[in-house]
Every structure is written in C-alpha cells, then in structure tokens.
XYZ file of N, CA, C and O in Angstrom:
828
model
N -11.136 39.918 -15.966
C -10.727 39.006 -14.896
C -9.860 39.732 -13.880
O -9.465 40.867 -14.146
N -9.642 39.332 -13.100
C -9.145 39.820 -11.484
C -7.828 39.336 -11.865
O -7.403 38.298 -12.374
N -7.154 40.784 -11.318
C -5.453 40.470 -11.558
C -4.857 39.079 -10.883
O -4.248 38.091 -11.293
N -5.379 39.563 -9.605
C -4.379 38.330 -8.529
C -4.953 36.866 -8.991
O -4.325 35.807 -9.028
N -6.874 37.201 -9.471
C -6.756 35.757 -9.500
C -6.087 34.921 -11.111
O -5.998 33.739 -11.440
N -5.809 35.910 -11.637
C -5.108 35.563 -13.204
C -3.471 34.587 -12.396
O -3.102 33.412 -12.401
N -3.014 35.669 -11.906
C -1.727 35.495 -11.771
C -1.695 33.749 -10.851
O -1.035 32.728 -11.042
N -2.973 34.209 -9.648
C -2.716 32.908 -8.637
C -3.323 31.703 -9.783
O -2.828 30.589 -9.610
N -4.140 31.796 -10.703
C -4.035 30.988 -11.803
C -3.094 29.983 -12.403
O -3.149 28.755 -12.462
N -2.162 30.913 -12.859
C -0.994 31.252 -13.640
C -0.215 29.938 -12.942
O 0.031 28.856 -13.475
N 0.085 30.369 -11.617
C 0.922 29.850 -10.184
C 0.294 28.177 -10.218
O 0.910 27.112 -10.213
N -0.665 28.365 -10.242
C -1.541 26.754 -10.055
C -1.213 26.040 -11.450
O -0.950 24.839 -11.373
N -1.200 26.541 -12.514
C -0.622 25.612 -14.227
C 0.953 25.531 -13.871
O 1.505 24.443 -14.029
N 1.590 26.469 -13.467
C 3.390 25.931 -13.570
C 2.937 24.919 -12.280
O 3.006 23.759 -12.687
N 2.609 24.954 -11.223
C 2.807 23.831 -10.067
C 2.393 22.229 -10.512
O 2.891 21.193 -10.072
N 1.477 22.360 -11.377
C 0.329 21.049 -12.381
C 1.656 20.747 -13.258
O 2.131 19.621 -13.398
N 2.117 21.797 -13.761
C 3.017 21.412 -15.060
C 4.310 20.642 -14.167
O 4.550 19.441 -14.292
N 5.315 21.836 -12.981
C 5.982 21.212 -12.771
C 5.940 19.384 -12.013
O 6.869 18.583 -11.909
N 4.266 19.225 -11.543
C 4.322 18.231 -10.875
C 4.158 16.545 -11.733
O 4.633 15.494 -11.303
N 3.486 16.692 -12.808
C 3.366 15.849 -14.139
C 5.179 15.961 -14.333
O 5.924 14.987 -14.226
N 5.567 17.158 -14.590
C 7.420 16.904 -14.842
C 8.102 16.140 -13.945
O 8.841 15.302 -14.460
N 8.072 16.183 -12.662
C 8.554 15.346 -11.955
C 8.623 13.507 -12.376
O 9.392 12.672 -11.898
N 7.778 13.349 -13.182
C 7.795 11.956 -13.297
C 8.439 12.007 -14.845
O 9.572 11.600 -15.101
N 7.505 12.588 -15.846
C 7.583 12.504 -17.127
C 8.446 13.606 -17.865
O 8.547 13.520 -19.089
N 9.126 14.721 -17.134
C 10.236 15.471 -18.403
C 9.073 16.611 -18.981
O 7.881 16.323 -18.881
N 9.362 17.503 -19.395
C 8.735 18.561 -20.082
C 9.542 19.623 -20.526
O 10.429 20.122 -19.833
N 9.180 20.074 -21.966
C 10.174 21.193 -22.445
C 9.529 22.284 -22.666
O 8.722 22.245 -23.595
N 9.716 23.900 -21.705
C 8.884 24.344 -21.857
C 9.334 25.682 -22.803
O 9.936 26.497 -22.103
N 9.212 26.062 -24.044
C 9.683 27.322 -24.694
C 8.591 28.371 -24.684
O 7.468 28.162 -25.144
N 8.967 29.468 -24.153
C 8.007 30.556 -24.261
C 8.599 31.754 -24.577
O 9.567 32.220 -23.977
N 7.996 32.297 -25.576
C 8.577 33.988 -25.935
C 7.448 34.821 -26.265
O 6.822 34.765 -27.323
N 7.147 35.861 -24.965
C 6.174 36.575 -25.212
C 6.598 38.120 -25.313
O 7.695 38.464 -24.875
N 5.824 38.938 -25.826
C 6.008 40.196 -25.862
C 5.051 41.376 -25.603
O 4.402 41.802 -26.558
N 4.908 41.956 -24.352
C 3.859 42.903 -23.890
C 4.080 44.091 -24.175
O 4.950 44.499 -23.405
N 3.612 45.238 -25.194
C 3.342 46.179 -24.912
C 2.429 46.971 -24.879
O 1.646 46.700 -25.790
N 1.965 48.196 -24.049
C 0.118 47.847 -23.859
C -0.522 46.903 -23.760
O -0.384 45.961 -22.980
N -1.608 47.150 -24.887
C -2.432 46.131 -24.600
C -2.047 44.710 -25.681
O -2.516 43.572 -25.721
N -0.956 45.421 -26.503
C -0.454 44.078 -27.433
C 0.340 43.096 -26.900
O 1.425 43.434 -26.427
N -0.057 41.723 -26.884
C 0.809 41.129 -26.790
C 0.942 39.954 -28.130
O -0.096 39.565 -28.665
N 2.451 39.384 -28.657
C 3.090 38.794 -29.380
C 3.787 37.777 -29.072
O 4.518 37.921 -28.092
N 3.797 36.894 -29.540
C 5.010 35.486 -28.952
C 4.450 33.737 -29.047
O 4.185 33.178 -30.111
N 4.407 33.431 -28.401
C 3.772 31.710 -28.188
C 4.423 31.022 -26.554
O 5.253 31.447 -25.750
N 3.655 29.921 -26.601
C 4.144 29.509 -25.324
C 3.659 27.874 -26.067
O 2.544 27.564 -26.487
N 5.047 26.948 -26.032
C 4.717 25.478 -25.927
C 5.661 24.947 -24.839
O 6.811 25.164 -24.458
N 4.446 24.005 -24.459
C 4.986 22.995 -23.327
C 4.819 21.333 -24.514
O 3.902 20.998 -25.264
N 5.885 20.791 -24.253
C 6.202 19.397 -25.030
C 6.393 18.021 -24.430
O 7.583 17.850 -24.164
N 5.730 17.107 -24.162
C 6.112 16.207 -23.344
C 6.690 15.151 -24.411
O 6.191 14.905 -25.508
N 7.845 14.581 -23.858
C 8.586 13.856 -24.312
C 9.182 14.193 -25.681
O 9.291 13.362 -26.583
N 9.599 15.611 -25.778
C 10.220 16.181 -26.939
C 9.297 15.860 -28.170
O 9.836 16.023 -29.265
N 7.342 15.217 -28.164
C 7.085 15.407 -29.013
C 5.644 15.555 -28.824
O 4.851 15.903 -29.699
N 5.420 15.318 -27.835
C 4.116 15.251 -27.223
C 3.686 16.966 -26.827
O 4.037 17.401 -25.730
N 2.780 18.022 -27.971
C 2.507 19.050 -27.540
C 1.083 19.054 -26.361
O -0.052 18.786 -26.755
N 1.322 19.321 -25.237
C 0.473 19.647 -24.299
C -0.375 20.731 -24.460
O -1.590 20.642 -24.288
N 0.425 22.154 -24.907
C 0.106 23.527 -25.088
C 1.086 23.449 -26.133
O 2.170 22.896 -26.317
N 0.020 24.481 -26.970
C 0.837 25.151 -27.725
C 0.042 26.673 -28.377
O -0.867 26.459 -29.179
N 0.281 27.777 -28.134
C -0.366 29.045 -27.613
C 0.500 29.763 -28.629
O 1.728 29.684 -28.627
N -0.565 30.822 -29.935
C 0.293 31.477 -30.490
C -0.733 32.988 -29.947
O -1.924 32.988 -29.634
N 0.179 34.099 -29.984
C 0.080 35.338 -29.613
C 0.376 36.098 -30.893
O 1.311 35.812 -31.641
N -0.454 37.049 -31.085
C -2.061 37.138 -30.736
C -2.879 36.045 -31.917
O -2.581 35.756 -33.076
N -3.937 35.648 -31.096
C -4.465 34.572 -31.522
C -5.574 34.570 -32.992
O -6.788 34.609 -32.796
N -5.068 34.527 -34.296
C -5.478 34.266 -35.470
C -7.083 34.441 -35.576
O -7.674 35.396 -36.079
N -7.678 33.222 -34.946
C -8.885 32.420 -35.063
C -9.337 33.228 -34.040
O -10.439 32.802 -33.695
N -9.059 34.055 -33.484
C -9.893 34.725 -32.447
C -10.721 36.166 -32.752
O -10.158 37.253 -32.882
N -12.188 35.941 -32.837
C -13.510 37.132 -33.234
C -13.129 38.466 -32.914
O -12.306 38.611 -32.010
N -13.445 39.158 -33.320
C -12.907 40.760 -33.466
C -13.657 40.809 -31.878
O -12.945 41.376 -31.050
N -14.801 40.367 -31.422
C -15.633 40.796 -30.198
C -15.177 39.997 -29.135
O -15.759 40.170 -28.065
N -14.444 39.320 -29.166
C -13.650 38.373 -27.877
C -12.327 39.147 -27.647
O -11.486 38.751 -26.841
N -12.158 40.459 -28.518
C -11.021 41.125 -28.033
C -10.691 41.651 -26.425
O -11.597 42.397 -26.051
N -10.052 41.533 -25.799
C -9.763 42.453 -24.377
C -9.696 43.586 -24.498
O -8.927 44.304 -25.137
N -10.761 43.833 -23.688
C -11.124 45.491 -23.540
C -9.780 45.693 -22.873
O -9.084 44.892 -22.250
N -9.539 47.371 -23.254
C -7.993 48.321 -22.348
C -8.821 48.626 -21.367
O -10.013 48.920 -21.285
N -7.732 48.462 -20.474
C -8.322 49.094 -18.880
C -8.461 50.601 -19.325
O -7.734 51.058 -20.207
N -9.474 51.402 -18.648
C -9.580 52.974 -18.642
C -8.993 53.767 -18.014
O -8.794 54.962 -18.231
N -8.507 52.732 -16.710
C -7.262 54.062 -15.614
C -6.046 52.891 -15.423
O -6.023 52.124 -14.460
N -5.221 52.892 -16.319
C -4.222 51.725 -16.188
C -3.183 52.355 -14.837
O -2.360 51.468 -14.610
N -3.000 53.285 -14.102
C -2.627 53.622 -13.023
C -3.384 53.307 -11.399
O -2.736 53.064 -10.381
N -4.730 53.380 -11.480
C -5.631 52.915 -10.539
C -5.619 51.623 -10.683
O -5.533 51.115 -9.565
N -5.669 50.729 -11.619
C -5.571 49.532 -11.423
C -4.473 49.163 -11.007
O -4.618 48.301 -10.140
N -3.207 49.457 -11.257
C -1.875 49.192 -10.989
C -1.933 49.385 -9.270
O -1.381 48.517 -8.594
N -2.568 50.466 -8.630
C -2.336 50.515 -7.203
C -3.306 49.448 -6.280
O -3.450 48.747 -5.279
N -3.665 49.818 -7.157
C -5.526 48.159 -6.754
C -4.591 47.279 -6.396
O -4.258 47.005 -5.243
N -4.094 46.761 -7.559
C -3.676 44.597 -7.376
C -2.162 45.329 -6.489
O -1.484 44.476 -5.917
N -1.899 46.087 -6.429
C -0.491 46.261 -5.468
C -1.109 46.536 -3.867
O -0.579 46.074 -2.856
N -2.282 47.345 -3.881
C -2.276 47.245 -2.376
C -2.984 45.720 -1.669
O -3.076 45.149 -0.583
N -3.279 45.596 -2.731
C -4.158 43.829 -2.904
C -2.644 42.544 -2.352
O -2.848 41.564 -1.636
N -1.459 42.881 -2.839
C -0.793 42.595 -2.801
C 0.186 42.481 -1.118
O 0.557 41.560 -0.390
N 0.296 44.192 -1.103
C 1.247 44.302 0.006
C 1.084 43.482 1.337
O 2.127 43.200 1.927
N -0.336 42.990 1.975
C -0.103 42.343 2.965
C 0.937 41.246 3.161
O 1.551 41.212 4.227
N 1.296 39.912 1.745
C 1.696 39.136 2.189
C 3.518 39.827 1.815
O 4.573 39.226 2.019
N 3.372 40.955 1.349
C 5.276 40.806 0.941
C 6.364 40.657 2.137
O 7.553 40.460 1.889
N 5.883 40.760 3.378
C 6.520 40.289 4.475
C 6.849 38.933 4.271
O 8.015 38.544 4.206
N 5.822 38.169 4.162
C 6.041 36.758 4.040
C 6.621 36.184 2.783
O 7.047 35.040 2.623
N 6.579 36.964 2.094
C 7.413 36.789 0.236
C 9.076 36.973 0.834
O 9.934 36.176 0.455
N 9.321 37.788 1.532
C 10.555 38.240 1.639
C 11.152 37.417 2.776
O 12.370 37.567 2.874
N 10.711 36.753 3.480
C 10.738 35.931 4.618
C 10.812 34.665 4.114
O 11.372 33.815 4.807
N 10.246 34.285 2.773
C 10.523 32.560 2.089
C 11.307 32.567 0.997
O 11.445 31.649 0.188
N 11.988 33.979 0.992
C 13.615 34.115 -0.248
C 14.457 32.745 0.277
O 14.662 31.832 -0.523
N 14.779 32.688 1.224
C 15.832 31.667 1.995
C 15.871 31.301 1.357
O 16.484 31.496 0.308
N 14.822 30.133 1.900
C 14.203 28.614 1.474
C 13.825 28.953 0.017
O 13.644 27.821 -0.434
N 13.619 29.714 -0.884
C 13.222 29.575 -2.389
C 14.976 29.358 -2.768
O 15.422 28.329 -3.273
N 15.658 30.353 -2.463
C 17.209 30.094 -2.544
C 17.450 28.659 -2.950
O 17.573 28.151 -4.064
N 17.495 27.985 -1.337
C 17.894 26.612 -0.856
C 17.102 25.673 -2.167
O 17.770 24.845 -2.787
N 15.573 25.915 -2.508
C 15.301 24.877 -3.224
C 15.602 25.140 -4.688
O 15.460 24.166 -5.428
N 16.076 26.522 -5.354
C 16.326 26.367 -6.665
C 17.881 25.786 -6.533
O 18.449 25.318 -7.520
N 18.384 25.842 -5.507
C 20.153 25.559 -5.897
C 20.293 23.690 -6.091
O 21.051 23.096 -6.858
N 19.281 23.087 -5.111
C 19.313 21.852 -4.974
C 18.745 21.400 -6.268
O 19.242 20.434 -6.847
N 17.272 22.337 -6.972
C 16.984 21.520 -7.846
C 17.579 22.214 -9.290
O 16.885 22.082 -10.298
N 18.831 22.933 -9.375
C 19.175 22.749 -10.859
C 19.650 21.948 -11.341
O 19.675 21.940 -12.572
N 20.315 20.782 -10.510
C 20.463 19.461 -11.713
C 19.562 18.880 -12.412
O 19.681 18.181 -13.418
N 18.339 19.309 -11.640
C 16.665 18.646 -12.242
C 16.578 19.059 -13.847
O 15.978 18.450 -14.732
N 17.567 20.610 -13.984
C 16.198 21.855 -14.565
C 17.484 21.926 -15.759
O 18.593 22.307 -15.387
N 17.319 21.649 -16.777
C 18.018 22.212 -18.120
C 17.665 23.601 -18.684
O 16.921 23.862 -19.630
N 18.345 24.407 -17.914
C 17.967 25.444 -18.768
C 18.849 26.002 -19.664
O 20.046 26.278 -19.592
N 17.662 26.160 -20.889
C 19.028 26.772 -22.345
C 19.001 28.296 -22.429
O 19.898 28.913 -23.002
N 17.933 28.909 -21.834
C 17.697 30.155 -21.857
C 16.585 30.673 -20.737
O 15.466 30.161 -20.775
N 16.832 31.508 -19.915
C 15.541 31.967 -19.136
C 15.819 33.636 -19.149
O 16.502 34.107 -18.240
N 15.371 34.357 -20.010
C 15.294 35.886 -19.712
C 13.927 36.757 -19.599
O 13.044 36.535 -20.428
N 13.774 37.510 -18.831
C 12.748 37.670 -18.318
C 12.948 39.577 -17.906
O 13.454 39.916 -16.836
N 12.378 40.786 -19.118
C 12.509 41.881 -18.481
C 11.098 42.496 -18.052
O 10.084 41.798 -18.056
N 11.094 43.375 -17.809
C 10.066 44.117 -17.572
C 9.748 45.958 -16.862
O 10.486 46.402 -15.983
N 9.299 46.276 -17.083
C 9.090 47.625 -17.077
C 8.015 47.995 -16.287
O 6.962 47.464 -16.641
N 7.952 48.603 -15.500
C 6.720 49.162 -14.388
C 6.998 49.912 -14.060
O 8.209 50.115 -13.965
N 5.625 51.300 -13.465
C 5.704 52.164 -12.873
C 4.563 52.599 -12.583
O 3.522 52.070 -12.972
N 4.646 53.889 -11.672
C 3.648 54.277 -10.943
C 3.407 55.716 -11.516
O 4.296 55.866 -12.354
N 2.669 56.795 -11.471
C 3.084 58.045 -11.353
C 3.656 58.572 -10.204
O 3.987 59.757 -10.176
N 3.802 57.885 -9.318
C 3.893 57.958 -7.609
C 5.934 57.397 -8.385
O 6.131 56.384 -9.056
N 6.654 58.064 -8.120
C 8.163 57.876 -7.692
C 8.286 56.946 -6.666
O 8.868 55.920 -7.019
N 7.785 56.992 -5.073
C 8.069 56.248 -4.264
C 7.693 54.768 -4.027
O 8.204 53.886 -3.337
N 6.357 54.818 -5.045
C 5.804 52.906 -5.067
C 6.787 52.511 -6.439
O 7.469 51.493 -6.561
N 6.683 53.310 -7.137
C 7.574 52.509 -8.509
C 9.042 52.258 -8.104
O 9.700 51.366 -8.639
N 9.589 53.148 -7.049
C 11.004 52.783 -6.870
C 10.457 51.175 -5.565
O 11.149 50.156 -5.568
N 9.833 51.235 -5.100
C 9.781 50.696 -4.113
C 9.563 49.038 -4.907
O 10.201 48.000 -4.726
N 8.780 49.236 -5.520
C 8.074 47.232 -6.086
C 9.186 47.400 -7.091
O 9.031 46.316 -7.654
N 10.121 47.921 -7.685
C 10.941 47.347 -8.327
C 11.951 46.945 -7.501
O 12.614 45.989 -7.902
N 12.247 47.446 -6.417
C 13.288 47.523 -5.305
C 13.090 46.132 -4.939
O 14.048 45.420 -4.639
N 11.688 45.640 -4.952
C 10.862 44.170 -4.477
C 11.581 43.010 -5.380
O 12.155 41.968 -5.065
N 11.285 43.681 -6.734
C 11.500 42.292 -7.856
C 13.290 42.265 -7.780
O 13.781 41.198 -7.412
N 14.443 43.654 -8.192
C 15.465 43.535 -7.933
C 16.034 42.804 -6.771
O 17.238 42.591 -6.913
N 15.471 42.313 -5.549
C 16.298 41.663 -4.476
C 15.519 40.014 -4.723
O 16.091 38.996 -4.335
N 14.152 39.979 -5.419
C 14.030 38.603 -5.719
C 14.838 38.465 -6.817
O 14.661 37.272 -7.062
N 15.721 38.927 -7.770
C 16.175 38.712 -8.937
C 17.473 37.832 -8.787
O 17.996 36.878 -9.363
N 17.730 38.700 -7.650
C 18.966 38.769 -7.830
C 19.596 37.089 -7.548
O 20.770 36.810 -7.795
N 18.994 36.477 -7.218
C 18.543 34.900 -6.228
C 18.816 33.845 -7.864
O 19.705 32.999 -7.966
N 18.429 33.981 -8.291
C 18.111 32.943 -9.912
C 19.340 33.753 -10.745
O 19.985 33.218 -11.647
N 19.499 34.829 -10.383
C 20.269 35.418 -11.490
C 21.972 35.283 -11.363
O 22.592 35.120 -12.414
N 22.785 35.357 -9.967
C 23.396 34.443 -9.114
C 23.555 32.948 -9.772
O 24.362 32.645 -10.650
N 22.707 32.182 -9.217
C 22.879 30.776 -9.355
C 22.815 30.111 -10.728
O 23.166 28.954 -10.959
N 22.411 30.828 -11.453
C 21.880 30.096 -13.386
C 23.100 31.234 -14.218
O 23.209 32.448 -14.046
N 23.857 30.384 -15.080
C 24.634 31.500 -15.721
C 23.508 32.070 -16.808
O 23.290 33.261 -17.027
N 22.942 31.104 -17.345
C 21.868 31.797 -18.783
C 20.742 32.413 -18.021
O 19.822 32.855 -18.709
N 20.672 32.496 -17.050
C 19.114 33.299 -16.187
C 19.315 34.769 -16.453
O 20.472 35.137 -16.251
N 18.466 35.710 -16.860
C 18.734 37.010 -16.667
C 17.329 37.574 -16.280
O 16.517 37.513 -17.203
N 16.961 38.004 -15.341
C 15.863 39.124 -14.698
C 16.316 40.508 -14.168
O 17.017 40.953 -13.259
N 15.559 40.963 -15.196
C 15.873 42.428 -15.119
C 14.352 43.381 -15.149
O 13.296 43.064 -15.696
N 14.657 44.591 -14.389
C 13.412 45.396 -14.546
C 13.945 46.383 -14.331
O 14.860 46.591 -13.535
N 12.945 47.742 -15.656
C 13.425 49.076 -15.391
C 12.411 49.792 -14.814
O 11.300 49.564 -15.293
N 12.474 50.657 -13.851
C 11.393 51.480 -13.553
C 11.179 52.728 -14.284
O 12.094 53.407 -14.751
N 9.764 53.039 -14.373
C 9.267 53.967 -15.486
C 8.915 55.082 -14.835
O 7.838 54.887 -14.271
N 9.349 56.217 -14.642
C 8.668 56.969 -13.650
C 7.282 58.345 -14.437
O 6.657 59.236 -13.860
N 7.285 57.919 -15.890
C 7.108 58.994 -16.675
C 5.235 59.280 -16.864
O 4.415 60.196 -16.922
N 5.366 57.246 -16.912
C 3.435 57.241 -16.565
C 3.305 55.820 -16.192
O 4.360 55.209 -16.364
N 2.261 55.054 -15.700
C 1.825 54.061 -15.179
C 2.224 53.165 -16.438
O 1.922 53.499 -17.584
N 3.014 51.858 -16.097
C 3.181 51.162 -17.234
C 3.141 49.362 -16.416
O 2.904 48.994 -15.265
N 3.443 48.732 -17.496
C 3.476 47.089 -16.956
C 3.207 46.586 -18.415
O 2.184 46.354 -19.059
N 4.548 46.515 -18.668
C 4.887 45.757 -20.160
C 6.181 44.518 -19.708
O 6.728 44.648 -18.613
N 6.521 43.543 -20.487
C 7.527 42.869 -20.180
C 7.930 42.172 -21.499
O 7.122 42.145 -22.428
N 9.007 41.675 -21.600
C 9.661 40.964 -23.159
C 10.206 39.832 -22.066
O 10.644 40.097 -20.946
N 10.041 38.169 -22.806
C 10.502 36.961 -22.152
C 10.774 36.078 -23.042
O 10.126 36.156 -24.086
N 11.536 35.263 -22.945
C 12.563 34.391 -23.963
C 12.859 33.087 -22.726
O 13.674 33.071 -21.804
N 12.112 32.333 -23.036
C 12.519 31.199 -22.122
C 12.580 29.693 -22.461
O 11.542 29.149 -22.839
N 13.573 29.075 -22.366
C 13.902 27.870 -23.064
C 14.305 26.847 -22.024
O 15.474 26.964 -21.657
N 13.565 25.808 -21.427
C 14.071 25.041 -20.333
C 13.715 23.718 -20.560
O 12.758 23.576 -21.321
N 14.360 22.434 -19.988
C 13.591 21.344 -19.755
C 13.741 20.668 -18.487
O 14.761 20.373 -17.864
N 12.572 20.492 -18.244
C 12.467 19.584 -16.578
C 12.448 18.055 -16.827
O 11.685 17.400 -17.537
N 13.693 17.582 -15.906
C 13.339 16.645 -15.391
C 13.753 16.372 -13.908
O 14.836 15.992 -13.462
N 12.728 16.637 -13.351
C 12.583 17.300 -12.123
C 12.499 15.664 -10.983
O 12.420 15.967 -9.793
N 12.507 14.611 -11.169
C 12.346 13.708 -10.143
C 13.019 13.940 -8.986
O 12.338 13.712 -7.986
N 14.335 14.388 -8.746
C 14.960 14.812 -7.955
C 14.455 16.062 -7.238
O 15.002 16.378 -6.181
N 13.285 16.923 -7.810
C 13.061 18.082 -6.979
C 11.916 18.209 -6.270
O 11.266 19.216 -5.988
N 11.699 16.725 -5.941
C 10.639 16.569 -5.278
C 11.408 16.156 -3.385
O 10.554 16.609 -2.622
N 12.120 15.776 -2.857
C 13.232 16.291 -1.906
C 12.652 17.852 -1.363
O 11.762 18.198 -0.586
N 13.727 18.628 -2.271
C 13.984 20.073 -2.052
C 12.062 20.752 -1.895
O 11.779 21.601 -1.049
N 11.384 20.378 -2.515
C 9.836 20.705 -2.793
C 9.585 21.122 -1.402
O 9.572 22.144 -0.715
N 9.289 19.187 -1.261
C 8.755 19.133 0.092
C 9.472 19.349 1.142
O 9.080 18.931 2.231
N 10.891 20.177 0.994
C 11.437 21.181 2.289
C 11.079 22.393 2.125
O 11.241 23.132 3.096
N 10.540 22.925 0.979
C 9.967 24.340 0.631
C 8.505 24.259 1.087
O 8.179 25.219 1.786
N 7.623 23.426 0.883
C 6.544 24.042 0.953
C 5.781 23.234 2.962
O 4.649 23.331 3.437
N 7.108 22.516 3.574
C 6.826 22.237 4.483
C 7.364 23.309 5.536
O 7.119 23.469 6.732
N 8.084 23.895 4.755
C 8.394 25.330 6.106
C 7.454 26.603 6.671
O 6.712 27.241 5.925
N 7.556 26.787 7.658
C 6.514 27.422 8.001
C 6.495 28.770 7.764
O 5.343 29.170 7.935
N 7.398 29.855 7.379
C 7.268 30.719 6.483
C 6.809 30.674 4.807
O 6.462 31.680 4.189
N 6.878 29.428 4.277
C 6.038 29.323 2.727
C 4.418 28.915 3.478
O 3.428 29.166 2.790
N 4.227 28.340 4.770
C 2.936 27.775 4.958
C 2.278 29.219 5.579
O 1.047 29.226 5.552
N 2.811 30.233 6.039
C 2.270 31.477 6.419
C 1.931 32.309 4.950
O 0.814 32.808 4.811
N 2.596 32.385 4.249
C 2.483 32.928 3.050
C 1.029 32.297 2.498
O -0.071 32.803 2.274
N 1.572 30.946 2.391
C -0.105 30.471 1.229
C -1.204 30.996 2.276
O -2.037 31.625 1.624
N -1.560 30.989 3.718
C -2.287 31.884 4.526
C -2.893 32.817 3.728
O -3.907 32.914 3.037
N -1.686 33.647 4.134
C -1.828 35.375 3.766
C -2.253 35.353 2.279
O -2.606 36.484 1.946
N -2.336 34.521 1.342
C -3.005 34.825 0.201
C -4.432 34.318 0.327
O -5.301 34.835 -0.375
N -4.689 33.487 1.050
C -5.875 32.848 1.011
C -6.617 33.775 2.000
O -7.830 33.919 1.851
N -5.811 34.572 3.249
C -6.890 35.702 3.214
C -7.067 36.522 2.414
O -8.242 36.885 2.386
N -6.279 37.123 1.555
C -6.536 38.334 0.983
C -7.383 38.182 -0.208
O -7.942 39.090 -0.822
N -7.416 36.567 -0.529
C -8.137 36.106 -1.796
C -10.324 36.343 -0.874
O -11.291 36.944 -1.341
N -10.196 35.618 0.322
C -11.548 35.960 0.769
C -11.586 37.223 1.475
O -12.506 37.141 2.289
N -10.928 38.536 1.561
C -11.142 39.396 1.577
C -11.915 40.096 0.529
O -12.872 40.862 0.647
N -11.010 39.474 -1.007
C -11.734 39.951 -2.103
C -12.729 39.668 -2.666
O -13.177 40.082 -3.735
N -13.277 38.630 -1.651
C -14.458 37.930 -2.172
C -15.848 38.558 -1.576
O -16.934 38.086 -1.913
C-alpha cells in the first residue's frame, strides 16, 4: 500500500473517531512498538467505558504465514519517495501550526488525557534531509508538548542508515462536545483549507 495513502487513511479513522466522540465519549488506549519490520502492542478504542469499537492486537495471532508484509527492498528510496511526495504541502503544514495551537488549547477541557507519549527515530543516509524532517516534527512538537503536562513527543535522528521505527503509549478520553466550536475555527481557516488543497493535488498527481 502507498505510504501517504496509509497515513491520509489513518487521518480519515481519528477524524470518524473524533467526530462519533463529540457526541458519545471514547477511550482511546494504544501502545505500539515499531522496529523494522516488527511491530508489537494493541490499539482499543471503547465507547462508553465498555463498548469495544476496535480492539487490535500486534502482531496478529490468527494471521496466515502468507498474509505476512513483505520488507521493503530499499528502505532508504522509499523514505525519500513519500518525503518528496510530501514536501509540497509543508509550507502549508507550517502555516496552520497557529490555528492547530489555538484549537488544541481551547479543546483540552474536551480531552482527558492520562498519558500521550509518542517517540520516534528517522533518518536518511543524506545528514541534511534527516536533520531537516526532524527539525519539521521538533517545531510541531513542541506545540502539544507545551500545553499537556503528560504529552511527550520526542524524535531522535539517525544518521547511521535509513530508519523509521517509533515506540507509543497513549491513554486518553474524549469528550469532545465542546470541540466542535474550536473545529469549525480550524478547519474554516483558509490556511487549513489551502493545505487539504495541496494534498488533494499531490494525491491526483499520484494517481
């Protein structure tokens, strides 16, 4: 599967999840663990502290030796792929920090969080892109990490060989009715409405 469209995936289940939370509450615990191609952990989402929606164990038991995920063969070429795939919109990523600011501060009374840690490790063989996209995630970090005392995002850069592993521990519950306000001042500004643009070209570029 296609990196960006995994991830813009990914982006579309928390927006579904957070928008069902807005009315009804959701507890979401996830602890995963990437290295290589292993990954370890679970992910449950709970509605109404009993109601399992998801519940995802890593790596998956019941799953055929031949449904395994193939390893990528140049895990460095792919890494520059979904990054130059990437770079058009980071103007506009860095241009809707503000307003992402403005709407996590308004909506943490929504958001119980008991734990959100989140590391990760990347690199390039290239020194100047690996210092550079961590340079990216360190100034988005720093935004959640600020405002949440239990938030921690951290990333080390690897300069030794192409990597993209991460360890996450996350314990939250939404009840988000109130962050529907702050939402619709985020996604009505016209730097978040240039952004969803710029992905939706680069998504039919790749098409």
């Amino acid at each position: 599967m296609n990196f960006i469209n995994i991830i813009l995936g990914i982006i579309l289940i928390i927006l579904i999840i957070i928008f069902i939370g807005l009315f009804l509450g959701l507890r979401i615990s996830l602890n995963l663990n990437k290295k290589g191609m292993n990954i370890t952990g679970f992910i449950h989402i709970i509605l109404f502290e009993k109601i399992a929606i998801i519940k995802k164990e890593f790596p998956d038991e019941n799953k055929e030796e031949s449904e395994e995920v193939e390893e990528v063969e140049n895990t460095e070429e792919s890494l520059k792929e979904n990054y130059n795939k990437i770079k058009p919109v980071i103007p506009d990523i860095k241009q809707t920090l503000p307003y992402f600011y403005n709407f996590l501060k308004k909506s943490l009374k929504s958001i119980e969080i008991n734990k959100f840690y989140f590391h990760i490790d990347f690199g390039f063989s290239s020194y100047t892109e690996t210092a550079k996209l961590v340079g990216y995630f360190w100034s988005f970090a720093v935004i959640p990490n600020t405002l949440i005392k239990s938030c921690s995002l951290s990333a080390c850069p690897i300069f030794t060989n192409p990597t993209l592993d991460f360890d996450a521990d996350i314990n939250i519950k939404i009840k988000v009715i109130n962050m529907i306000p702050p939402l619709i001042q985020l996604i009505t500004k016209k730097e978040f409405i240039n952004l969803l643009k710029g992905i939706r070209v680069m998504n039919k570029n790749e098409g």
